[in-house]
Amino acid sequence: MRLNSLVKPLLVTGLLISGWAQAALDAGKVLEASPIDDIVAQYPAMMSQGIRDGLKRNGQVPPMVADTIGYVVSNSFRAEDIERNIVSNLEASMTSKQLAEVHDWYQTPVAEKIARAEIAASAPAVWSEVRRRAPELNKTHKGTDREALFARFDRASRATESAVDTAIALQVGLSSAMAALSGNSVNSEVLYQRLEAQRPALNGVVGQQVYDSYLFTYQDVSAQEMGLYLGFLESEAGRKFTEVVTESIQQAVTGPIENIGSQLARFMALGGNSSQ
């Protein structure tokens, strides 16, 4: 999540019917009926916009090149592929009992309210508002229970951990893309190890961004409602569901990122040929 929690509602029919075929059918209905696909559908735009903003803010490349890289990135991800990966892993990793418990939680009014807030906050168009409100919300919640609950939320949702993993993979992919533009090459493994060594610093930077998003996303969620949510995230079923969803998305996102360089090189070559 944007760098928010990606745990979403789950709707399963016929959970009491055992068997592999039924489990597979239910996993598909899980994703279709839940807001997970609403979040996943925004991933191409989220990745593209994040890269555009970062490159333009840092002045690494001309704006037109940043837009080109963003375009290639947006076409490197398919929401359908990410959803398919989630369904497959849900089928393989979660029992009918666990799915039933997740289903029960997400049928509650509190879960529905939280899901709506997470979907709304995940849209790239909202990011500027999150940044704008961050100083105010940080000041408002300093020393409060909401601030104290963040560490518990972050552990349960794995928000910072998964965001740092994605940031490292993204930087490796972008470095390959930049090298492709200049005709050079990058040792991705060496770069990855160098970035891994910087993980503690990245945890601090990304953790603050996750905290800003947390304050914004759940600003209308009461302390009691947040407590119920954390209770679910920390339950056996909630932990497993979170793990499967975050790891599935991580798998689906890192592969295309690693191939951005070669895709960008082909795109630029086609552009050069078409202009001749």
PDB file of C-alpha atoms in Angstrom:
ATOM      1  CA  MET A   1       0.000   0.000   0.000  1.00  0.00           C
ATOM      2  CA  ARG A   2       0.922   3.033  -1.821  1.00  0.00           C
ATOM      3  CA  LEU A   3       2.613   2.768   0.815  1.00  0.00           C
ATOM      4  CA  ASN A   4      -0.510   1.823   2.886  1.00  0.00           C
ATOM      5  CA  SER A   5      -1.793  -1.591   4.257  1.00  0.00           C
ATOM      6  CA  LEU A   6      -2.949  -3.857   1.455  1.00  0.00           C
ATOM      7  CA  VAL A   7      -5.134  -6.142   3.562  1.00  0.00           C
ATOM      8  CA  LYS A   8      -8.666  -5.938   2.146  1.00  0.00           C
ATOM      9  CA  PRO A   9     -12.162  -7.445   2.503  1.00  0.00           C
ATOM     10  CA  LEU A  10     -12.715 -11.066   1.595  1.00  0.00           C
ATOM     11  CA  LEU A  11     -16.008 -12.602   0.455  1.00  0.00           C
ATOM     12  CA  VAL A  12     -16.149 -16.368   0.095  1.00  0.00           C
ATOM     13  CA  THR A  13     -19.152 -18.575  -0.622  1.00  0.00           C
ATOM     14  CA  GLY A  14     -19.326 -22.257   0.205  1.00  0.00           C
ATOM     15  CA  LEU A  15     -16.372 -22.240   2.562  1.00  0.00           C
ATOM     16  CA  LEU A  16     -17.644 -25.306   4.354  1.00  0.00           C
ATOM     17  CA  ILE A  17     -17.347 -27.385   1.189  1.00  0.00           C
ATOM     18  CA  SER A  18     -13.940 -29.023   1.218  1.00  0.00           C
ATOM     19  CA  GLY A  19     -11.739 -30.021  -1.670  1.00  0.00           C
ATOM     20  CA  TRP A  20      -9.096 -28.422  -3.861  1.00  0.00           C
ATOM     21  CA  ALA A  21     -11.486 -27.466  -6.672  1.00  0.00           C
ATOM     22  CA  GLN A  22     -13.790 -25.630  -4.290  1.00  0.00           C
ATOM     23  CA  ALA A  23     -10.836 -23.837  -2.667  1.00  0.00           C
ATOM     24  CA  ALA A  24      -9.672 -22.655  -6.095  1.00  0.00           C
ATOM     25  CA  LEU A  25     -13.158 -21.376  -6.949  1.00  0.00           C
ATOM     26  CA  ASP A  26     -13.444 -19.570  -3.635  1.00  0.00           C
ATOM     27  CA  ALA A  27     -10.060 -17.872  -4.027  1.00  0.00           C
ATOM     28  CA  GLY A  28     -11.201 -16.358  -7.302  1.00  0.00           C
ATOM     29  CA  LYS A  29     -14.409 -15.136  -5.731  1.00  0.00           C
ATOM     30  CA  VAL A  30     -12.409 -13.769  -2.817  1.00  0.00           C
ATOM     31  CA  LEU A  31     -10.514 -11.369  -5.040  1.00  0.00           C
ATOM     32  CA  GLU A  32     -13.496 -10.531  -7.227  1.00  0.00           C
ATOM     33  CA  ALA A  33     -15.678  -9.620  -4.247  1.00  0.00           C
ATOM     34  CA  SER A  34     -13.008  -7.774  -2.245  1.00  0.00           C
ATOM     35  CA  PRO A  35     -11.482  -4.316  -2.681  1.00  0.00           C
ATOM     36  CA  ILE A  36      -8.083  -5.925  -3.249  1.00  0.00           C
ATOM     37  CA  ASP A  37      -8.642  -5.697  -6.973  1.00  0.00           C
ATOM     38  CA  ASP A  38      -9.519  -2.001  -6.595  1.00  0.00           C
ATOM     39  CA  ILE A  39      -6.093  -1.417  -5.070  1.00  0.00           C
ATOM     40  CA  VAL A  40      -4.267  -3.676  -7.518  1.00  0.00           C
ATOM     41  CA  ALA A  41      -5.987  -1.996 -10.474  1.00  0.00           C
ATOM     42  CA  GLN A  42      -4.193   1.216  -9.505  1.00  0.00           C
ATOM     43  CA  TYR A  43      -0.717  -0.319  -9.326  1.00  0.00           C
ATOM     44  CA  PRO A  44       0.402   0.530 -12.894  1.00  0.00           C
ATOM     45  CA  ALA A  45      -0.587   4.164 -12.342  1.00  0.00           C
ATOM     46  CA  MET A  46       0.904   4.174  -8.848  1.00  0.00           C
ATOM     47  CA  MET A  47       4.280   2.864 -10.005  1.00  0.00           C
ATOM     48  CA  SER A  48       4.353   5.148 -13.031  1.00  0.00           C
ATOM     49  CA  GLN A  49       3.433   8.282 -11.104  1.00  0.00           C
ATOM     50  CA  GLY A  50       5.843   7.509  -8.288  1.00  0.00           C
ATOM     51  CA  ILE A  51       8.731   7.137 -10.712  1.00  0.00           C
ATOM     52  CA  ARG A  52       7.825  10.291 -12.626  1.00  0.00           C
ATOM     53  CA  ASP A  53       7.601  12.317  -9.420  1.00  0.00           C
ATOM     54  CA  GLY A  54      10.871  10.958  -8.052  1.00  0.00           C
ATOM     55  CA  LEU A  55      12.898  11.527 -11.221  1.00  0.00           C
ATOM     56  CA  LYS A  56      11.542  15.041 -11.773  1.00  0.00           C
ATOM     57  CA  ARG A  57      11.975  16.013  -8.115  1.00  0.00           C
ATOM     58  CA  ASN A  58      15.602  14.869  -8.091  1.00  0.00           C
ATOM     59  CA  GLY A  59      16.359  16.349 -11.502  1.00  0.00           C
ATOM     60  CA  GLN A  60      18.023  13.122 -12.603  1.00  0.00           C
ATOM     61  CA  VAL A  61      16.727  13.363 -16.151  1.00  0.00           C
ATOM     62  CA  PRO A  62      14.839  15.870 -18.315  1.00  0.00           C
ATOM     63  CA  PRO A  63      11.073  15.894 -17.695  1.00  0.00           C
ATOM     64  CA  MET A  64      10.379  14.315 -21.090  1.00  0.00           C
ATOM     65  CA  VAL A  65      12.658  11.376 -20.306  1.00  0.00           C
ATOM     66  CA  ALA A  66      11.034  10.980 -16.881  1.00  0.00           C
ATOM     67  CA  ASP A  67       7.641  10.828 -18.588  1.00  0.00           C
ATOM     68  CA  THR A  68       8.963   8.252 -21.064  1.00  0.00           C
ATOM     69  CA  ILE A  69      10.253   6.039 -18.254  1.00  0.00           C
ATOM     70  CA  GLY A  70       6.933   6.450 -16.458  1.00  0.00           C
ATOM     71  CA  TYR A  71       5.094   5.411 -19.603  1.00  0.00           C
ATOM     72  CA  VAL A  72       7.216   2.282 -20.005  1.00  0.00           C
ATOM     73  CA  VAL A  73       6.672   1.407 -16.347  1.00  0.00           C
ATOM     74  CA  SER A  74       2.895   1.803 -16.604  1.00  0.00           C
ATOM     75  CA  ASN A  75       2.908  -0.647 -19.495  1.00  0.00           C
ATOM     76  CA  SER A  76       5.129  -3.117 -17.651  1.00  0.00           C
ATOM     77  CA  PHE A  77       2.447  -4.069 -15.133  1.00  0.00           C
ATOM     78  CA  ARG A  78      -0.883  -5.763 -15.667  1.00  0.00           C
ATOM     79  CA  ALA A  79      -3.382  -5.733 -12.833  1.00  0.00           C
ATOM     80  CA  GLU A  80      -4.747  -9.041 -14.112  1.00  0.00           C
ATOM     81  CA  ASP A  81      -1.340 -10.687 -13.676  1.00  0.00           C
ATOM     82  CA  ILE A  82      -1.008  -9.402 -10.118  1.00  0.00           C
ATOM     83  CA  GLU A  83      -4.518 -10.586  -9.272  1.00  0.00           C
ATOM     84  CA  ARG A  84      -3.803 -14.001 -10.769  1.00  0.00           C
ATOM     85  CA  ASN A  85      -0.701 -14.286  -8.603  1.00  0.00           C
ATOM     86  CA  ILE A  86      -2.680 -13.416  -5.482  1.00  0.00           C
ATOM     87  CA  VAL A  87      -5.397 -15.969  -6.289  1.00  0.00           C
ATOM     88  CA  SER A  88      -2.851 -18.706  -6.887  1.00  0.00           C
ATOM     89  CA  ASN A  89      -1.080 -18.037  -3.604  1.00  0.00           C
ATOM     90  CA  LEU A  90      -4.319 -17.785  -1.648  1.00  0.00           C
ATOM     91  CA  GLU A  91      -5.306 -21.189  -2.971  1.00  0.00           C
ATOM     92  CA  ALA A  92      -1.972 -22.693  -1.990  1.00  0.00           C
ATOM     93  CA  SER A  93      -1.459 -21.008   1.369  1.00  0.00           C
ATOM     94  CA  MET A  94      -4.751 -20.506   3.201  1.00  0.00           C
ATOM     95  CA  THR A  95      -7.167 -23.055   4.621  1.00  0.00           C
ATOM     96  CA  SER A  96     -10.936 -22.839   4.358  1.00  0.00           C
ATOM     97  CA  LYS A  97     -11.060 -22.118   8.088  1.00  0.00           C
ATOM     98  CA  GLN A  98      -8.664 -19.197   7.774  1.00  0.00           C
ATOM     99  CA  LEU A  99     -10.560 -17.803   4.797  1.00  0.00           C
ATOM    100  CA  ALA A 100     -13.801 -18.113   6.764  1.00  0.00           C
ATOM    101  CA  GLU A 101     -12.322 -16.136   9.664  1.00  0.00           C
ATOM    102  CA  VAL A 102     -11.095 -13.414   7.325  1.00  0.00           C
ATOM    103  CA  HIS A 103     -14.498 -13.407   5.662  1.00  0.00           C
ATOM    104  CA  ASP A 104     -16.237 -12.984   9.018  1.00  0.00           C
ATOM    105  CA  TRP A 105     -14.055 -10.013   9.923  1.00  0.00           C
ATOM    106  CA  TYR A 106     -14.595  -8.229   6.640  1.00  0.00           C
ATOM    107  CA  GLN A 107     -18.353  -8.556   6.908  1.00  0.00           C
ATOM    108  CA  THR A 108     -18.330  -6.248   9.927  1.00  0.00           C
ATOM    109  CA  PRO A 109     -19.171  -2.528   9.593  1.00  0.00           C
ATOM    110  CA  VAL A 110     -15.767  -1.581  11.034  1.00  0.00           C
ATOM    111  CA  ALA A 111     -13.918  -3.604   8.405  1.00  0.00           C
ATOM    112  CA  GLU A 112     -16.035  -2.130   5.615  1.00  0.00           C
ATOM    113  CA  LYS A 113     -15.318   1.389   6.861  1.00  0.00           C
ATOM    114  CA  ILE A 114     -11.576   0.739   7.033  1.00  0.00           C
ATOM    115  CA  ALA A 115     -11.557  -0.860   3.593  1.00  0.00           C
ATOM    116  CA  ARG A 116     -13.195   2.214   2.065  1.00  0.00           C
ATOM    117  CA  ALA A 117     -10.579   4.436   3.708  1.00  0.00           C
ATOM    118  CA  GLU A 118      -7.694   2.319   2.423  1.00  0.00           C
ATOM    119  CA  ILE A 119      -9.025   2.252  -1.133  1.00  0.00           C
ATOM    120  CA  ALA A 120      -9.535   6.010  -1.184  1.00  0.00           C
ATOM    121  CA  ALA A 121      -6.060   6.734   0.207  1.00  0.00           C
ATOM    122  CA  SER A 122      -4.337   4.461  -2.316  1.00  0.00           C
ATOM    123  CA  ALA A 123      -5.193   6.580  -5.364  1.00  0.00           C
ATOM    124  CA  PRO A 124      -2.173   8.438  -6.838  1.00  0.00           C
ATOM    125  CA  ALA A 125      -4.288  11.608  -7.055  1.00  0.00           C
ATOM    126  CA  VAL A 126      -4.463  11.644  -3.248  1.00  0.00           C
ATOM    127  CA  TRP A 127      -0.692  11.489  -2.666  1.00  0.00           C
ATOM    128  CA  SER A 128      -0.222  15.256  -2.826  1.00  0.00           C
ATOM    129  CA  GLU A 129      -2.906  15.655  -0.175  1.00  0.00           C
ATOM    130  CA  VAL A 130      -1.176  13.095   2.044  1.00  0.00           C
ATOM    131  CA  ARG A 131       2.071  15.080   1.774  1.00  0.00           C
ATOM    132  CA  ARG A 132       0.307  18.373   2.352  1.00  0.00           C
ATOM    133  CA  ARG A 133      -1.480  17.130   5.466  1.00  0.00           C
ATOM    134  CA  ALA A 134       1.530  15.279   6.913  1.00  0.00           C
ATOM    135  CA  PRO A 135       2.987  18.105   9.080  1.00  0.00           C
ATOM    136  CA  GLU A 136      -0.434  18.923  10.521  1.00  0.00           C
ATOM    137  CA  LEU A 137      -1.341  15.314  11.265  1.00  0.00           C
ATOM    138  CA  ASN A 138       2.088  14.549  12.734  1.00  0.00           C
ATOM    139  CA  LYS A 139       1.727  17.502  15.078  1.00  0.00           C
ATOM    140  CA  THR A 140      -1.868  16.654  16.016  1.00  0.00           C
ATOM    141  CA  HIS A 141      -1.089  13.044  16.914  1.00  0.00           C
ATOM    142  CA  LYS A 142       2.288  13.580  18.598  1.00  0.00           C
ATOM    143  CA  GLY A 143       2.253  11.782  21.940  1.00  0.00           C
ATOM    144  CA  THR A 144      -1.203  10.263  21.369  1.00  0.00           C
ATOM    145  CA  ASP A 145      -2.390   6.669  21.350  1.00  0.00           C
ATOM    146  CA  ARG A 146      -2.634   6.832  17.550  1.00  0.00           C
ATOM    147  CA  GLU A 147       1.093   7.530  17.355  1.00  0.00           C
ATOM    148  CA  ALA A 148       1.813   4.761  19.861  1.00  0.00           C
ATOM    149  CA  LEU A 149      -0.242   2.262  17.867  1.00  0.00           C
ATOM    150  CA  PHE A 150       1.787   2.781  14.709  1.00  0.00           C
ATOM    151  CA  ALA A 151       4.603   0.384  15.637  1.00  0.00           C
ATOM    152  CA  ARG A 152       2.040  -2.332  16.311  1.00  0.00           C
ATOM    153  CA  PHE A 153       0.222  -1.578  13.055  1.00  0.00           C
ATOM    154  CA  ASP A 154       3.457  -1.535  11.053  1.00  0.00           C
ATOM    155  CA  ARG A 155       4.561  -4.908  12.389  1.00  0.00           C
ATOM    156  CA  ALA A 156       1.187  -6.500  11.716  1.00  0.00           C
ATOM    157  CA  SER A 157       0.698  -5.011   8.249  1.00  0.00           C
ATOM    158  CA  ARG A 158       4.376  -5.273   7.221  1.00  0.00           C
ATOM    159  CA  ALA A 159       3.876  -1.904   5.547  1.00  0.00           C
ATOM    160  CA  THR A 160       7.383  -0.451   5.934  1.00  0.00           C
ATOM    161  CA  GLU A 161       9.107  -3.771   5.310  1.00  0.00           C
ATOM    162  CA  SER A 162       7.311  -4.397   2.021  1.00  0.00           C
ATOM    163  CA  ALA A 163       7.685  -0.753   0.949  1.00  0.00           C
ATOM    164  CA  VAL A 164      11.463  -0.861   1.480  1.00  0.00           C
ATOM    165  CA  ASP A 165      11.689  -4.127  -0.473  1.00  0.00           C
ATOM    166  CA  THR A 166       9.835  -2.495  -3.349  1.00  0.00           C
ATOM    167  CA  ALA A 167      11.955   0.666  -3.135  1.00  0.00           C
ATOM    168  CA  ILE A 168      15.174  -1.345  -3.427  1.00  0.00           C
ATOM    169  CA  ALA A 169      13.872  -3.337  -6.400  1.00  0.00           C
ATOM    170  CA  LEU A 170      12.636  -0.127  -7.998  1.00  0.00           C
ATOM    171  CA  GLN A 171      16.020   1.601  -7.642  1.00  0.00           C
ATOM    172  CA  VAL A 172      17.781  -1.376  -9.230  1.00  0.00           C
ATOM    173  CA  GLY A 173      15.333  -1.309 -12.121  1.00  0.00           C
ATOM    174  CA  LEU A 174      15.645   2.435 -12.584  1.00  0.00           C
ATOM    175  CA  SER A 175      19.439   2.248 -12.574  1.00  0.00           C
ATOM    176  CA  SER A 176      19.248  -0.327 -15.345  1.00  0.00           C
ATOM    177  CA  ALA A 177      16.860   1.943 -17.242  1.00  0.00           C
ATOM    178  CA  MET A 178      19.159   4.949 -16.902  1.00  0.00           C
ATOM    179  CA  ALA A 179      22.122   2.855 -18.034  1.00  0.00           C
ATOM    180  CA  ALA A 180      20.116   1.692 -21.065  1.00  0.00           C
ATOM    181  CA  LEU A 181      19.563   5.309 -22.057  1.00  0.00           C
ATOM    182  CA  SER A 182      23.297   6.046 -22.027  1.00  0.00           C
ATOM    183  CA  GLY A 183      24.345   2.749 -23.597  1.00  0.00           C
ATOM    184  CA  ASN A 184      26.080   1.581 -20.420  1.00  0.00           C
ATOM    185  CA  SER A 185      25.445  -1.417 -18.205  1.00  0.00           C
ATOM    186  CA  VAL A 186      24.853  -1.873 -14.493  1.00  0.00           C
ATOM    187  CA  ASN A 187      25.768  -4.820 -12.292  1.00  0.00           C
ATOM    188  CA  SER A 188      22.364  -5.306 -10.725  1.00  0.00           C
ATOM    189  CA  GLU A 189      23.580  -7.727  -8.075  1.00  0.00           C
ATOM    190  CA  VAL A 190      26.278  -5.345  -6.838  1.00  0.00           C
ATOM    191  CA  LEU A 191      23.812  -2.465  -6.790  1.00  0.00           C
ATOM    192  CA  TYR A 192      21.279  -4.590  -4.923  1.00  0.00           C
ATOM    193  CA  GLN A 193      23.825  -5.499  -2.250  1.00  0.00           C
ATOM    194  CA  ARG A 194      24.817  -1.839  -1.890  1.00  0.00           C
ATOM    195  CA  LEU A 195      21.192  -0.821  -1.396  1.00  0.00           C
ATOM    196  CA  GLU A 196      20.614  -3.674   1.047  1.00  0.00           C
ATOM    197  CA  ALA A 197      23.449  -2.264   3.146  1.00  0.00           C
ATOM    198  CA  GLN A 198      21.482   0.991   3.300  1.00  0.00           C
ATOM    199  CA  ARG A 199      18.299  -0.724   4.517  1.00  0.00           C
ATOM    200  CA  PRO A 200      18.445   0.832   8.034  1.00  0.00           C
ATOM    201  CA  ALA A 201      18.490   4.329   6.532  1.00  0.00           C
ATOM    202  CA  LEU A 202      15.766   3.404   4.056  1.00  0.00           C
ATOM    203  CA  ASN A 203      13.654   2.050   6.906  1.00  0.00           C
ATOM    204  CA  GLY A 204      13.767   5.489   8.504  1.00  0.00           C
ATOM    205  CA  VAL A 205      12.827   7.420   5.366  1.00  0.00           C
ATOM    206  CA  VAL A 206      10.188   4.998   4.130  1.00  0.00           C
ATOM    207  CA  GLY A 207       8.883   4.427   7.652  1.00  0.00           C
ATOM    208  CA  GLN A 208       8.107   8.135   7.948  1.00  0.00           C
ATOM    209  CA  GLN A 209       6.239   8.062   4.642  1.00  0.00           C
ATOM    210  CA  VAL A 210       4.264   5.038   5.805  1.00  0.00           C
ATOM    211  CA  TYR A 211       3.490   6.800   9.068  1.00  0.00           C
ATOM    212  CA  ASP A 212       2.242   9.889   7.202  1.00  0.00           C
ATOM    213  CA  SER A 213       0.013   7.659   5.089  1.00  0.00           C
ATOM    214  CA  TYR A 214      -1.200   5.788   8.183  1.00  0.00           C
ATOM    215  CA  LEU A 215      -2.259   9.023   9.883  1.00  0.00           C
ATOM    216  CA  PHE A 216      -4.039  10.219   6.747  1.00  0.00           C
ATOM    217  CA  THR A 217      -5.734   6.933   5.859  1.00  0.00           C
ATOM    218  CA  TYR A 218      -7.149   6.187   9.310  1.00  0.00           C
ATOM    219  CA  GLN A 219      -7.865   9.739  10.454  1.00  0.00           C
ATOM    220  CA  ASP A 220     -11.608   9.056  10.670  1.00  0.00           C
ATOM    221  CA  VAL A 221     -11.178   5.626  12.279  1.00  0.00           C
ATOM    222  CA  SER A 222     -11.731   5.716  16.037  1.00  0.00           C
ATOM    223  CA  ALA A 223      -9.285   4.262  18.560  1.00  0.00           C
ATOM    224  CA  GLN A 224     -11.746   1.469  19.323  1.00  0.00           C
ATOM    225  CA  GLU A 225     -12.163   0.651  15.622  1.00  0.00           C
ATOM    226  CA  MET A 226      -8.396   0.719  15.143  1.00  0.00           C
ATOM    227  CA  GLY A 227      -8.000  -1.661  18.048  1.00  0.00           C
ATOM    228  CA  LEU A 228     -10.405  -4.109  16.447  1.00  0.00           C
ATOM    229  CA  TYR A 229      -8.515  -3.854  13.171  1.00  0.00           C
ATOM    230  CA  LEU A 230      -5.178  -4.513  14.833  1.00  0.00           C
ATOM    231  CA  GLY A 231      -6.697  -7.483  16.629  1.00  0.00           C
ATOM    232  CA  PHE A 232      -7.650  -8.934  13.257  1.00  0.00           C
ATOM    233  CA  LEU A 233      -4.247  -8.222  11.692  1.00  0.00           C
ATOM    234  CA  GLU A 234      -2.540  -9.961  14.601  1.00  0.00           C
ATOM    235  CA  SER A 235      -4.805 -13.022  14.533  1.00  0.00           C
ATOM    236  CA  GLU A 236      -3.560 -16.216  12.887  1.00  0.00           C
ATOM    237  CA  ALA A 237      -5.877 -15.797   9.906  1.00  0.00           C
ATOM    238  CA  GLY A 238      -5.189 -12.075   9.620  1.00  0.00           C
ATOM    239  CA  ARG A 239      -1.418 -12.560   9.702  1.00  0.00           C
ATOM    240  CA  LYS A 240      -1.579 -15.246   7.057  1.00  0.00           C
ATOM    241  CA  PHE A 241      -3.843 -13.240   4.793  1.00  0.00           C
ATOM    242  CA  THR A 242      -1.576 -10.200   5.102  1.00  0.00           C
ATOM    243  CA  GLU A 243       1.487 -12.296   4.378  1.00  0.00           C
ATOM    244  CA  VAL A 244      -0.007 -13.923   1.284  1.00  0.00           C
ATOM    245  CA  VAL A 245      -1.334 -10.671  -0.185  1.00  0.00           C
ATOM    246  CA  THR A 246       1.818  -8.589   0.404  1.00  0.00           C
ATOM    247  CA  GLU A 247       4.195 -11.293  -0.817  1.00  0.00           C
ATOM    248  CA  SER A 248       2.039 -11.980  -3.875  1.00  0.00           C
ATOM    249  CA  ILE A 249       2.072  -8.321  -4.851  1.00  0.00           C
ATOM    250  CA  GLN A 250       5.811  -8.120  -4.169  1.00  0.00           C
ATOM    251  CA  GLN A 251       6.444 -11.054  -6.498  1.00  0.00           C
ATOM    252  CA  ALA A 252       4.257  -9.580  -9.227  1.00  0.00           C
ATOM    253  CA  VAL A 253       5.855  -6.132  -9.009  1.00  0.00           C
ATOM    254  CA  THR A 254       9.571  -6.873  -8.745  1.00  0.00           C
ATOM    255  CA  GLY A 255       9.787  -8.972 -11.900  1.00  0.00           C
ATOM    256  CA  PRO A 256       8.658  -6.232 -14.306  1.00  0.00           C
ATOM    257  CA  ILE A 257      10.785  -3.656 -12.464  1.00  0.00           C
ATOM    258  CA  GLU A 258      13.908  -5.727 -13.083  1.00  0.00           C
ATOM    259  CA  ASN A 259      13.124  -5.755 -16.821  1.00  0.00           C
ATOM    260  CA  ILE A 260      12.448  -2.036 -17.187  1.00  0.00           C
ATOM    261  CA  GLY A 261      15.928  -1.362 -18.592  1.00  0.00           C
ATOM    262  CA  SER A 262      15.592  -3.707 -21.569  1.00  0.00           C
ATOM    263  CA  GLN A 263      12.026  -2.572 -22.236  1.00  0.00           C
ATOM    264  CA  LEU A 264      13.076   1.075 -22.169  1.00  0.00           C
ATOM    265  CA  ALA A 265      15.961   0.391 -24.554  1.00  0.00           C
ATOM    266  CA  ARG A 266      13.565  -1.263 -27.026  1.00  0.00           C
ATOM    267  CA  PHE A 267      11.075   1.583 -26.653  1.00  0.00           C
ATOM    268  CA  MET A 268      13.721   4.251 -27.303  1.00  0.00           C
ATOM    269  CA  ALA A 269      15.048   2.285 -30.284  1.00  0.00           C
ATOM    270  CA  LEU A 270      11.564   2.101 -31.801  1.00  0.00           C
ATOM    271  CA  GLY A 271      11.117   5.815 -31.198  1.00  0.00           C
ATOM    272  CA  GLY A 272      14.408   6.568 -32.931  1.00  0.00           C
ATOM    273  CA  ASN A 273      13.542   4.391 -35.938  1.00  0.00           C
ATOM    274  CA  SER A 274      10.106   5.935 -36.312  1.00  0.00           C
ATOM    275  CA  SER A 275      11.578   9.429 -36.425  1.00  0.00           C
ATOM    276  CA  GLN A 276      13.969   8.651 -39.245  1.00  0.00           C
TER     277      GLN A 276
END
